[in-house]
Coordinates of C-alpha atoms in Angstrom, one line a residue:
Chain Z
M342 CA -86.7 60.5 -11.9
E343 CA -83.4 58.9 -12.5
K344 CA -81.9 61.4 -14.8
S345 CA -78.8 63.4 -14.4
S346 CA -80.1 66.9 -14.2
P347 CA -79.5 69.5 -16.8
V348 CA -77.9 71.8 -14.2
Q349 CA -74.9 69.5 -14.0
K350 CA -73.2 70.0 -17.3
T351 CA -70.2 72.1 -16.7
V352 CA -68.6 70.1 -13.9
V353 CA -68.0 66.5 -14.8
L354 CA -70.0 64.5 -12.4
Q355 CA -69.0 61.1 -13.7
P356 CA -65.7 60.6 -11.8
F357 CA -67.3 61.6 -8.6
V358 CA -70.2 59.3 -9.1
K359 CA -67.7 56.5 -9.7
L360 CA -65.8 57.5 -6.6
V361 CA -69.0 57.3 -4.5
R362 CA -69.9 54.0 -6.0
L363 CA -66.4 52.6 -5.2
V364 CA -66.6 54.0 -1.7
A365 CA -70.0 52.4 -1.2
R366 CA -68.7 49.0 -2.2
A367 CA -65.5 49.3 -0.3
F368 CA -66.7 50.5 3.0
Y369 CA -70.5 50.0 3.3
D370 CA -70.9 46.8 1.5
D371 CA -71.8 44.7 4.4
Y372 CA -73.5 47.3 6.5
T373 CA -76.9 46.2 7.6
T374 CA -79.5 48.0 9.4
K375 CA -80.2 45.1 11.7
S376 CA -78.5 45.1 15.0
D377 CA -76.4 42.1 15.8
N378 CA -78.7 40.5 18.4
Q379 CA -81.4 40.2 15.8
Q380 CA -81.2 36.9 14.0
K381 CA -80.4 37.2 10.4
S382 CA -82.6 35.1 8.2
A383 CA -81.8 35.0 4.5
K384 CA -84.9 37.0 3.9
S385 CA -84.1 39.9 6.1
D386 CA -80.5 40.1 5.1
N387 CA -80.2 43.5 3.7
R388 CA -76.5 43.8 3.3
G389 CA -75.6 46.1 0.4
I390 CA -78.5 48.3 1.1
A391 CA -76.2 51.2 2.0
A392 CA -74.5 50.8 -1.4
V393 CA -77.9 51.0 -3.1
V394 CA -78.8 54.1 -1.3
L395 CA -75.5 55.8 -2.1
D396 CA -75.9 54.8 -5.7
A397 CA -79.4 56.3 -5.8
L398 CA -78.1 59.5 -4.3
T399 CA -75.5 59.8 -7.0
R400 CA -78.3 60.1 -9.5
R401 CA -79.9 62.9 -7.7
Q402 CA -79.0 66.2 -6.2
W403 CA -81.0 67.4 -3.2
V404 CA -83.8 64.9 -2.6
R405 CA -86.5 64.7 0.0
E406 CA -85.9 61.6 2.0
E407 CA -89.5 60.5 1.7
D408 CA -89.3 60.6 -2.0
L409 CA -86.1 58.7 -2.0
A410 CA -87.6 56.0 0.3
K411 CA -90.5 55.7 -2.1
D412 CA -88.2 55.4 -5.1
L413 CA -86.1 52.7 -3.4
Q414 CA -89.2 51.0 -2.0
L415 CA -87.6 51.2 1.4
H416 CA -89.2 51.9 4.7
A417 CA -88.7 55.5 5.6
K418 CA -87.3 54.5 9.0
Q419 CA -84.8 52.2 7.5
L420 CA -83.7 54.7 5.0
R421 CA -83.4 57.4 7.7
K422 CA -81.1 55.1 9.6
I423 CA -78.8 54.6 6.7
I424 CA -78.9 58.3 5.9
R425 CA -78.0 59.1 9.4
L426 CA -75.0 56.8 9.1
F427 CA -73.8 58.6 6.0
E428 CA -74.3 61.9 7.7
E429 CA -72.1 60.7 10.6
Q430 CA -69.6 59.6 8.1
K431 CA -69.8 63.0 6.5
L432 CA -70.7 61.8 3.1
I433 CA -73.9 63.7 2.8
M434 CA -75.4 67.0 3.7
R435 CA -78.8 67.1 5.3
D436 CA -81.3 69.8 5.7
H437 CA -84.4 69.7 7.8
R438 CA -87.2 72.1 7.2
K439 CA -90.5 72.6 8.7
E440 CA -92.5 72.6 5.5
T441 CA -95.3 74.8 4.6
A442 CA -97.3 74.3 1.5
K443 CA -95.3 77.0 -0.2
G444 CA -92.1 75.3 0.7
V445 CA -93.2 72.0 -0.7
K446 CA -94.3 73.8 -3.8
M447 CA -90.9 75.4 -4.1
Y448 CA -89.2 72.1 -3.8
S449 CA -91.6 70.6 -6.3
A450 CA -90.8 73.4 -8.7
A451 CA -87.1 72.8 -8.1
V452 CA -87.6 69.1 -8.8
A453 CA -89.5 69.9 -11.9
A454 CA -86.8 72.1 -13.0
T455 CA -84.0 69.7 -12.5
T456 CA -85.7 66.5 -13.6
D457 CA -87.8 67.9 -16.3
G458 CA -91.2 67.7 -15.0
R459 CA -93.1 65.2 -12.9
A460 CA -93.2 66.3 -9.3
E461 CA -95.9 65.2 -7.0
D462 CA -97.6 68.0 -5.2
K463 CA -97.8 67.2 -1.6
V464 CA -99.1 69.8 0.7
K465 CA -98.4 68.9 4.3
L466 CA -97.1 70.7 7.3
H467 CA -94.4 68.4 8.4
T468 CA -90.7 68.6 9.0
H469 CA -89.1 67.2 5.9
S470 CA -85.5 66.2 5.6
Y471 CA -83.5 66.6 2.5
C472 CA -80.2 65.1 1.7
C473 CA -77.6 65.4 -0.9
L474 CA -74.2 64.0 -1.5
D475 CA -71.4 66.3 -0.6
Y476 CA -68.8 65.4 -3.1
A477 CA -66.1 67.7 -1.9
Q478 CA -66.3 66.3 1.6
I479 CA -66.5 62.8 0.4
S480 CA -63.2 63.0 -1.4
D481 CA -61.6 64.5 1.6
V482 CA -63.1 62.0 4.0
V483 CA -62.2 59.0 2.0
R484 CA -58.7 60.2 1.5
C485 CA -58.4 60.7 5.2
K486 CA -59.8 57.3 5.9
L487 CA -57.4 55.6 3.6
H488 CA -54.5 57.5 5.0
R489 CA -55.5 56.5 8.6
M490 CA -55.8 52.9 7.7
K491 CA -52.5 52.8 6.0
K492 CA -50.8 54.7 8.8
K493 CA -52.1 52.5 11.5
L494 CA -50.9 49.4 9.8
K495 CA -47.5 50.9 9.0
D496 CA -47.0 52.2 12.5
E497 CA -47.7 48.8 13.9
L498 CA -45.6 47.1 11.3
E499 CA -42.6 49.3 12.0
D500 CA -43.3 49.1 15.7
K501 CA -43.5 52.8 15.7
N502 CA -43.2 54.2 19.2
T503 CA -46.7 55.2 19.9
V504 CA -47.9 56.7 23.1
Q505 CA -49.8 54.1 25.0
E506 CA -53.4 54.9 25.7
Y507 CA -55.4 54.0 28.8
G508 CA -59.1 53.9 29.3
C509 CA -61.3 53.9 32.3
P510 CA -63.6 50.9 32.3
N511 CA -66.0 52.8 34.4
C512 CA -66.5 56.2 32.8
Q513 CA -64.9 55.6 29.5
R514 CA -62.5 58.4 29.9
K515 CA -59.3 58.2 27.9
Y516 CA -55.8 58.9 29.0
N517 CA -52.4 58.4 27.5
A518 CA -49.0 57.8 28.8
L519 CA -48.3 61.5 29.0
D520 CA -50.8 61.7 31.8
A521 CA -49.0 59.0 33.7
L522 CA -47.6 61.2 36.4
R523 CA -51.1 62.4 37.4
L524 CA -52.7 59.0 37.2
I525 CA -50.3 57.1 39.4
S526 CA -51.7 56.4 42.7
M527 CA -49.8 56.1 45.9
E528 CA -51.7 53.1 47.2
D529 CA -51.1 50.3 44.7
D530 CA -48.7 51.8 42.1
S531 CA -51.2 51.4 39.3
F532 CA -53.1 54.0 37.3
H533 CA -56.4 55.3 38.6
C534 CA -59.0 57.4 36.9
E535 CA -59.0 61.0 37.9
N536 CA -62.7 61.0 37.7
C537 CA -64.0 57.9 39.4
N538 CA -60.8 56.5 40.8
S539 CA -61.3 53.1 39.2
E540 CA -58.2 51.3 37.9
L541 CA -57.4 52.1 34.3
V542 CA -56.8 49.4 31.7
V543 CA -54.5 49.5 28.8
E544 CA -56.3 50.5 25.7
C545 CA -55.4 47.9 23.1
N546 CA -56.1 49.1 19.7
K547 CA -53.6 46.9 18.0
L548 CA -54.9 44.8 15.3
T549 CA -52.9 41.8 16.2
S550 CA -52.5 42.2 19.9
E551 CA -53.8 38.7 20.7
E552 CA -50.6 37.2 19.5
V553 CA -48.4 39.3 21.6
V554 CA -49.2 37.0 24.4
D555 CA -46.7 34.3 23.4
G556 CA -44.2 37.1 23.1
D557 CA -41.3 35.1 21.8
D558 CA -39.5 35.7 18.6
N559 CA -41.6 33.2 16.7
G560 CA -44.8 35.0 17.7
R561 CA -43.4 38.4 16.7
R562 CA -42.4 37.1 13.3
R563 CA -45.8 35.7 12.8
R564 CA -47.3 39.0 13.8
R565 CA -45.1 40.9 11.4
E566 CA -46.1 38.5 8.6
K567 CA -49.7 39.0 9.3
L568 CA -49.4 42.8 9.4
K569 CA -47.4 42.8 6.2
D570 CA -50.0 40.7 4.5
M571 CA -52.8 42.9 5.7
L572 CA -51.0 46.0 4.4
Q573 CA -50.5 44.4 1.1
R574 CA -54.1 43.3 0.8
L575 CA -55.2 46.8 1.8
E576 CA -53.0 48.3 -1.0
A577 CA -54.3 45.9 -3.5
Q578 CA -58.0 46.2 -2.6
M579 CA -58.0 49.9 -2.3
K580 CA -56.1 50.4 -5.5
P581 CA -59.1 51.3 -7.6
L582 CA -60.4 53.6 -5.0
M583 CA -57.1 55.4 -4.7
D584 CA -56.8 55.7 -8.4
Q585 CA -60.2 57.3 -8.6
L586 CA -59.3 59.6 -5.8
D587 CA -56.2 60.7 -7.7
R588 CA -58.2 61.2 -10.8
V589 CA -60.7 63.3 -8.9
K590 CA -58.2 65.4 -7.1
D591 CA -57.7 68.1 -9.7
L592 CA -61.2 68.1 -11.1
P593 CA -63.7 70.8 -10.2
I594 CA -66.0 69.5 -7.6
P595 CA -69.7 69.4 -8.3
E596 CA -71.3 71.6 -5.7
F597 CA -75.0 71.8 -5.2
G598 CA -74.7 74.4 -2.5
S599 CA -76.9 74.4 0.5
F600 CA -80.4 73.2 0.1
L601 CA -81.9 76.6 0.0
A602 CA -79.4 77.9 -2.4
W603 CA -80.0 74.9 -4.6
E604 CA -83.7 75.3 -4.5
A605 CA -83.5 79.0 -5.3
R606 CA -81.3 78.3 -8.2
A607 CA -83.4 75.6 -9.5
A608 CA -86.4 77.8 -9.2
M609 CA -84.6 80.6 -11.0
A610 CA -83.6 78.2 -13.8
A611 CA -87.2 77.2 -14.1
R612 CA -88.4 80.7 -14.3
A613 CA -85.9 81.6 -16.9
N614 CA -87.2 78.7 -18.9
G615 CA -83.9 77.9 -20.4
D616 CA -83.3 81.5 -21.8
L617 CA -81.2 82.4 -18.9
N618 CA -78.3 80.1 -18.8
P619 CA -78.7 78.2 -15.5
N620 CA -75.2 76.9 -15.7
D621 CA -73.6 80.2 -15.0
P622 CA -73.7 80.2 -11.2
L623 CA -72.7 76.6 -11.2
R624 CA -69.8 77.2 -13.4
S625 CA -68.4 79.8 -11.2
Q626 CA -68.9 77.4 -8.3
G627 CA -66.8 74.8 -10.2
G628 CA -64.2 77.5 -10.3
Y629 CA -64.3 78.0 -6.6
G630 CA -64.4 74.3 -5.9
S631 CA -61.5 73.5 -8.2
T632 CA -58.9 74.0 -5.5
P633 CA -57.6 70.5 -5.3
M634 CA -57.4 70.0 -1.5
P635 CA -59.1 71.2 1.5
F636 CA -62.6 71.9 0.4
L637 CA -63.5 73.6 3.6
G638 CA -66.9 74.7 4.7
E639 CA -66.1 78.4 4.1
T640 CA -66.1 77.9 0.4
K641 CA -69.9 77.6 0.6
V642 CA -70.0 81.2 1.9
E643 CA -67.9 82.3 -1.0
V644 CA -70.0 80.5 -3.4
N645 CA -73.1 82.2 -2.3
L646 CA -71.5 85.5 -2.4
G647 CA -70.3 84.9 -5.9
D648 CA -73.8 83.9 -6.9
G649 CA -75.3 87.1 -5.7
N650 CA -72.7 89.1 -7.5
E651 CA -73.1 87.4 -10.7
D652 CA -76.8 87.8 -10.6
V653 CA -76.4 91.5 -10.0
K654 CA -73.9 91.7 -12.7
S655 CA -76.0 90.0 -15.3
K656 CA -79.0 92.0 -14.3
G657 CA -77.2 95.3 -14.1
G658 CA -75.4 95.0 -17.3
D659 CA -73.5 98.1 -18.0
S660 CA -74.7 100.1 -15.1
S661 CA -72.6 98.2 -12.7
L662 CA -73.1 97.9 -9.0
K663 CA -72.8 101.2 -7.4
V664 CA -69.6 101.7 -5.7
L665 CA -70.1 102.8 -2.1
P666 CA -68.4 106.1 -1.4
P667 CA -65.3 105.5 0.7
W668 CA -66.6 107.3 3.7
M669 CA -69.4 104.8 3.9
I670 CA -67.1 101.8 4.0
K671 CA -66.4 100.8 7.5
Q672 CA -64.3 98.0 9.0
G673 CA -67.0 95.6 9.8
M674 CA -69.1 96.0 6.8
N675 CA -70.0 93.0 4.8
L676 CA -69.4 94.3 1.3
T677 CA -69.0 92.7 -2.0
E678 CA -65.8 93.5 -3.8
E679 CA -67.7 95.5 -6.4
Q680 CA -69.1 97.7 -3.7
R681 CA -65.6 98.3 -2.3
G682 CA -64.5 99.5 -5.7
E683 CA -62.9 96.3 -7.0
M684 CA -65.4 96.6 -9.8
R685 CA -63.4 99.4 -11.3
Q686 CA -60.5 97.2 -12.0
V687 CA -62.8 94.9 -13.9
A688 CA -64.2 97.8 -15.7
K689 CA -60.7 98.9 -16.4
V690 CA -59.8 95.6 -17.9
D691 CA -62.7 95.9 -20.2
G692 CA -61.8 99.5 -20.8
G693 CA -58.4 98.4 -22.2
S694 CA -60.1 97.0 -25.2
G695 CA -63.6 98.4 -25.7
G696 CA -64.5 100.5 -22.9
A697 CA -61.8 103.1 -23.3
A698 CA -62.4 103.4 -27.0
K699 CA -66.1 103.7 -26.5
L700 CA -65.7 106.2 -23.8
S701 CA -63.2 108.3 -25.7
D702 CA -65.6 108.1 -28.7
D703 CA -68.3 109.4 -26.4
K704 CA -66.1 112.1 -25.3
K705 CA -65.1 113.0 -28.8
S706 CA -68.6 113.1 -30.0
V707 CA -69.6 115.3 -27.1
I708 CA -66.7 117.5 -27.9
G709 CA -67.4 117.4 -31.6
N710 CA -70.9 118.5 -31.0
G711 CA -69.7 121.3 -28.9
D712 CA -67.4 122.2 -31.8
E713 CA -70.1 122.2 -34.2
K714 CA -72.5 124.2 -32.1
D715 CA -70.0 126.7 -30.9
L716 CA -66.7 127.1 -32.7
K717 CA -65.4 129.8 -30.5
D718 CA -62.1 129.0 -28.9
E719 CA -63.2 130.7 -25.8
Y720 CA -65.7 128.0 -25.2
L721 CA -63.2 125.2 -25.8
K722 CA -60.8 126.8 -23.4
A723 CA -63.4 127.2 -20.8
Y724 CA -64.5 123.6 -21.3
Y725 CA -61.0 122.3 -20.9
A726 CA -60.3 124.4 -17.9
E727 CA -63.4 123.0 -16.4
L728 CA -62.4 119.5 -17.3
L729 CA -59.0 120.0 -15.9
K730 CA -60.4 121.3 -12.7
Q731 CA -62.7 118.4 -12.5
Q732 CA -59.9 116.0 -13.1
E733 CA -57.8 117.6 -10.4
L734 CA -60.7 117.2 -8.0
A735 CA -61.2 113.7 -9.1
A736 CA -57.5 113.0 -8.5
R737 CA -57.7 114.4 -5.1
L738 CA -60.7 112.4 -4.3
N739 CA -59.1 109.4 -5.7
Q740 CA -56.1 109.9 -3.6
Q741 CA -58.3 110.2 -0.5
E742 CA -60.3 107.2 -1.4
Y743 CA -57.1 105.2 -2.0
E744 CA -55.9 106.0 1.4
I745 CA -59.1 105.2 3.0
Q746 CA -59.3 102.0 1.2
L747 CA -55.9 101.1 2.2
A748 CA -57.0 101.5 5.8
T749 CA -60.2 99.6 5.3
T750 CA -59.5 96.7 3.1
S751 CA -58.1 93.5 4.4
P752 CA -54.3 93.2 4.3
G753 CA -54.3 90.2 2.0
R754 CA -56.3 91.9 -0.7
Q755 CA -54.6 95.2 -0.1
V756 CA -51.3 94.2 -1.6
A757 CA -52.8 93.2 -4.9
K758 CA -55.0 96.2 -5.0
K759 CA -52.2 98.5 -4.0
A760 CA -50.2 97.3 -6.9
K761 CA -53.0 97.8 -9.3
R762 CA -53.7 101.1 -7.8
E763 CA -50.2 102.2 -8.1
E764 CA -50.1 101.3 -11.7
E765 CA -53.2 103.3 -12.2
D766 CA -51.7 106.3 -10.4
V767 CA -48.5 106.1 -12.3
E768 CA -50.4 106.0 -15.5
W769 CA -52.4 109.0 -14.6
E770 CA -49.5 111.0 -13.4
E771 CA -47.7 110.5 -16.6
E772 CA -50.6 111.7 -18.5
A773 CA -51.8 114.4 -16.4
P774 CA -49.0 116.8 -17.0
V775 CA -49.5 116.6 -20.7
A776 CA -53.0 117.7 -20.2
A777 CA -51.9 120.3 -17.8
N778 CA -49.4 121.7 -20.2
G779 CA -52.3 123.3 -22.0
N780 CA -51.6 121.7 -25.3
Y781 CA -55.2 121.8 -26.2
K782 CA -55.0 121.2 -29.9
V783 CA -53.4 117.9 -29.7
D784 CA -54.8 116.7 -26.5
L785 CA -58.2 115.6 -27.8
N786 CA -57.0 112.1 -27.8
V787 CA -54.7 112.4 -24.8
E788 CA -57.5 113.9 -22.9
A789 CA -59.7 111.1 -23.9
E790 CA -57.2 108.5 -23.0
A791 CA -56.5 110.0 -19.7
S792 CA -60.1 110.0 -19.0
G793 CA -60.2 106.4 -20.3
G794 CA -57.6 105.5 -17.7
E795 CA -59.3 107.6 -15.2
E796 CA -62.7 106.3 -16.2
D797 CA -63.5 105.0 -12.8
D798 CA -63.0 108.3 -11.1
I799 CA -65.2 110.1 -13.5
D800 CA -67.7 107.4 -13.2
W801 CA -67.6 107.8 -9.5
E802 CA -68.1 111.5 -9.7
E803 CA -70.9 111.4 -12.1
G804 CA -72.6 108.6 -10.4
Chain P
M435 CA -30.6 68.9 25.5
F436 CA -28.7 71.7 27.3
F437 CA -28.6 75.3 26.2
H438 CA -26.7 78.3 27.4
I439 CA -29.0 81.2 27.0
V440 CA -29.7 84.7 28.2
L441 CA -32.9 85.3 30.0
E442 CA -34.4 88.3 31.6
R443 CA -36.4 88.7 34.7
N444 CA -37.8 91.6 36.7
M445 CA -36.6 91.2 40.3
Q446 CA -38.3 92.8 43.2
L447 CA -36.1 93.7 46.0
H448 CA -37.0 94.6 49.5
P449 CA -35.6 97.9 50.7
R450 CA -33.8 96.2 53.5
F451 CA -31.3 94.9 51.0
F452 CA -30.4 98.3 49.7
G453 CA -26.9 99.1 50.6
R454 CA -23.4 98.1 49.7
N455 CA -24.4 94.5 48.9
L456 CA -27.4 95.3 46.8
R457 CA -26.0 93.6 43.8
E458 CA -24.9 90.5 45.7
N459 CA -28.3 90.3 47.3
L460 CA -30.0 90.7 44.0
V461 CA -28.0 87.9 42.4
S462 CA -28.4 85.5 45.3
K463 CA -32.2 86.2 45.3
L464 CA -32.2 85.6 41.6
M465 CA -30.5 82.3 41.9
K466 CA -32.9 81.3 44.7
D467 CA -35.8 82.3 42.6
V468 CA -34.9 80.9 39.2
E469 CA -32.7 77.9 39.6
G470 CA -34.6 74.7 39.5
T471 CA -37.7 76.2 38.0
C472 CA -39.2 75.0 34.8
S473 CA -40.7 77.0 32.0
G474 CA -42.4 75.3 29.1
R475 CA -40.6 77.5 26.7
H476 CA -37.1 77.2 27.8
G477 CA -37.1 74.1 29.9
F478 CA -35.5 73.6 33.3
V479 CA -33.2 76.3 34.5
V480 CA -30.2 74.3 35.8
A481 CA -27.8 77.0 36.9
I482 CA -27.1 80.7 36.5
T483 CA -23.7 81.2 35.1
G484 CA -23.5 85.0 35.0
I485 CA -25.2 88.3 35.1
E486 CA -25.4 90.1 31.8
S487 CA -26.8 93.4 33.0
I488 CA -28.9 94.9 35.7
G489 CA -31.1 97.7 34.6
K490 CA -32.2 100.8 36.5
G491 CA -34.4 100.0 39.5
L492 CA -37.9 101.3 39.6
I493 CA -39.5 102.1 42.9
R494 CA -43.0 100.7 43.1
D495 CA -45.7 103.0 44.2
G496 CA -47.2 102.2 47.5
T497 CA -44.5 99.8 48.6
G498 CA -40.9 100.3 49.0
F499 CA -40.0 97.5 46.7
V500 CA -37.8 98.2 43.8
T501 CA -38.0 96.4 40.5
F502 CA -34.8 95.6 38.7
P503 CA -34.8 94.2 35.2
V504 CA -32.0 91.6 35.3
K505 CA -30.5 89.9 32.3
Y506 CA -28.7 86.7 33.2
Q507 CA -27.0 83.8 31.4
C508 CA -28.1 80.4 32.4
V509 CA -27.9 76.8 31.5
V510 CA -31.3 75.3 30.7
F511 CA -32.2 71.7 30.0
R512 CA -35.1 70.9 27.7
P513 CA -35.9 67.4 26.6
F514 CA -36.9 66.8 23.0
K515 CA -38.6 64.1 21.1
G516 CA -36.1 61.6 19.7
E517 CA -33.5 62.6 22.2
I518 CA -31.6 59.8 24.0
L519 CA -31.2 60.3 27.7
E520 CA -29.8 58.3 30.6
A521 CA -32.1 58.2 33.5
V522 CA -32.5 56.5 36.9
V523 CA -35.5 54.3 37.4
T524 CA -37.6 55.6 40.3
L525 CA -40.7 53.4 40.2
V526 CA -41.7 50.1 38.5
N527 CA -45.3 48.9 38.2
K528 CA -47.2 46.7 35.9
M529 CA -48.0 49.6 33.5
G530 CA -44.3 50.3 32.9
F531 CA -41.7 52.3 34.8
F532 CA -40.9 55.9 35.7
A533 CA -37.4 57.3 35.5
E534 CA -35.7 60.6 36.2
A535 CA -33.1 62.3 34.1
G536 CA -32.2 65.2 36.3
P537 CA -35.4 67.2 36.8
V538 CA -37.3 65.5 34.1
Q539 CA -39.7 62.6 34.7
I540 CA -40.0 60.0 32.1
F541 CA -42.5 57.3 31.8
V542 CA -41.8 54.1 29.8
S543 CA -45.0 52.1 29.2
K544 CA -45.0 48.4 29.1
H545 CA -45.4 48.1 25.4
L546 CA -42.3 50.2 24.9
I547 CA -40.3 47.8 27.0
P548 CA -38.9 44.9 24.9
D549 CA -41.3 42.1 24.5
D550 CA -39.0 39.6 26.2
M551 CA -39.0 41.4 29.5
E552 CA -41.7 40.3 31.9
F553 CA -43.1 42.1 34.8
Q554 CA -42.3 40.5 38.2
A555 CA -44.4 41.7 41.0
G556 CA -43.3 41.5 44.6
D557 CA -41.3 43.4 47.1
M558 CA -39.1 44.8 44.4
P559 CA -41.2 45.0 41.3
N560 CA -39.1 44.7 38.2
Y561 CA -39.0 43.8 34.5
T562 CA -36.8 40.8 33.8
T563 CA -35.8 38.9 30.7
S564 CA -36.7 35.2 30.7
D565 CA -33.1 34.2 31.4
G566 CA -32.8 36.7 34.2
S567 CA -29.7 38.4 32.7
V568 CA -31.3 41.8 32.5
K569 CA -33.4 43.3 35.2
I570 CA -35.0 46.7 35.4
Q571 CA -35.9 47.8 38.9
K572 CA -35.8 50.8 41.1
E573 CA -32.5 52.7 41.2
C574 CA -31.0 51.1 38.1
E575 CA -29.9 53.2 35.2
V576 CA -31.4 53.0 31.8
R577 CA -30.7 54.6 28.5
L578 CA -33.9 55.6 26.8
K579 CA -35.3 57.5 23.9
I580 CA -37.9 60.2 24.3
I581 CA -40.9 59.6 22.0
G582 CA -43.2 62.2 23.4
T583 CA -43.2 65.3 25.5
R584 CA -45.9 67.1 27.3
V585 CA -45.0 70.7 27.9
D586 CA -47.1 72.7 30.2
A587 CA -46.3 76.3 31.3
T588 CA -44.5 75.1 34.4
E589 CA -44.0 71.4 33.8
I590 CA -42.4 69.0 31.3
F591 CA -43.2 65.3 31.2
C592 CA -41.9 62.8 28.8
V593 CA -42.7 59.4 27.5
G594 CA -39.8 57.2 26.5
T595 CA -39.0 53.9 25.0
I596 CA -36.3 51.3 25.6
K597 CA -37.4 49.2 22.7
D598 CA -34.6 50.0 20.3
D599 CA -31.0 49.1 19.7
F600 CA -28.6 50.1 22.4
L601 CA -31.3 51.2 24.8
G602 CA -32.1 49.6 28.1
V603 CA -30.2 49.0 31.3
I604 CA -26.7 50.4 31.4
N605 CA -25.8 50.0 35.0
D606 CA -27.5 48.3 37.8
P607 CA -26.2 49.2 41.2
A608 CA -28.2 46.4 42.9
A609 CA -26.6 43.8 40.8
A610 CA -23.1 45.1 41.2

């Protein structure tokens, strides 16, 4: 059970695992599931349990919480409590699902795929929870945490002018000094809650506030010393964690996707039985996730989209995804880029090396056949005239499409596309007149090239 | 900070003001309407210094009112974070004290008053140093630094500090 899965080869998991382990030891080392009023005997002292759970999670991807509990020989309730803590701390993703027999089987299959074999078949109709470390979020959260810790200490050390906060002892409402004008009451000149009219108290979140009481120079100096010491210790103790964070910063983040996506992928990998490279979608995810900072939630959406596309691409092979005709594309439509016609650019890039040559060869062979079958010039002329007409039509359509696309595509993408398009157009316009000159003898190649450049349009027309 | 800027406003004028003095009426109404108001964007309008232009009036349907677009120059006052201001203390309580710099209200909370000043309750609540040499009470003038502003559409409120070099009481009329 405790094996790193085969799916995780392309993105390096190791630094992230190390990060999580460091985090576990730095922040959750003395977390216990016992509440404070319970007496702690040596036997029930379960400090460090959180670190154990986190470590166990680093060795897994998505895991059913029951299974995890069984593996760790923990009580499910206990584990759930810890898991919930981590969820609150945004370290893990969770997914709850009302499980049917089929769902369980799917999960089992996924487990079998990622851990080579051995998955218990349990068929129950329960709500199962699954959890998984969210590495991207962890690195962000930890960075934020460290930053906040340091900032708080530094602010206090430099006596930064912070806006005083007030809290209502009654209803726990928070105010700050900027609300002062509204809070002041006419009766006794002190601040009152807007809600329940009880007197507000100064929120003291200073770490060393107790010592302010003696207020004199000596006390202040002592306070400063203490703060400085604390800051230094923080720096020293968090050093390994910060180093690890820096190391991780530019690495591609291991992403398992949402639970369903992961399961589907794992199932797919199992089905392919190793023939189909299961790393492919993951690699692309690494690419998406490799942006060093904010790994926001949206990336997930992109990832899924990318997945789908790649599947289609790999399945479709040469007969690429059909481009929707421009009149079908509307503002709100949720299209892949291929469907919008971006695919052509990809095809064109290919065409630069192989595609164009191939296509021109095709063309030539067609033409050659024609030559062999029928050597009359009349036919050739007719053929070219037809071709020219066709091309003019295509050009016109292309122009239309271009305009429509300008209108429909999002402005950000538009610029790039426009540039590309313009290149294309220029290219075409340079070549078109040559063809139009009627220099039919020489233009076998030119024609082919032109159609190579124009490949997409012809594609579009034929398709 | 003070700014001299040009603002525009659509003035509605009642027909009874139409006549020889239309322009004077318009300007005096503008002054009455605008001076002393506060907008979150520009700050407090302190005074109108001149009229830039008065556009063509437009008679409103249904009423006899005429709308004139008026461009006017004015002095505005807008407090900024980090700005040093001189203000008059208006109220002292155990949470800190309130002060006014012209139209702006500023609150200085207790932890932004130097640590050696203690609150003294009583008839005239004040903050006093242990040796009694400095006293902050109502009506005295303080120099303070703004550390936070709250800008609403029609209101600006500031939080200040006197816990810095050269800040604090600059003139106490009660002591003099």
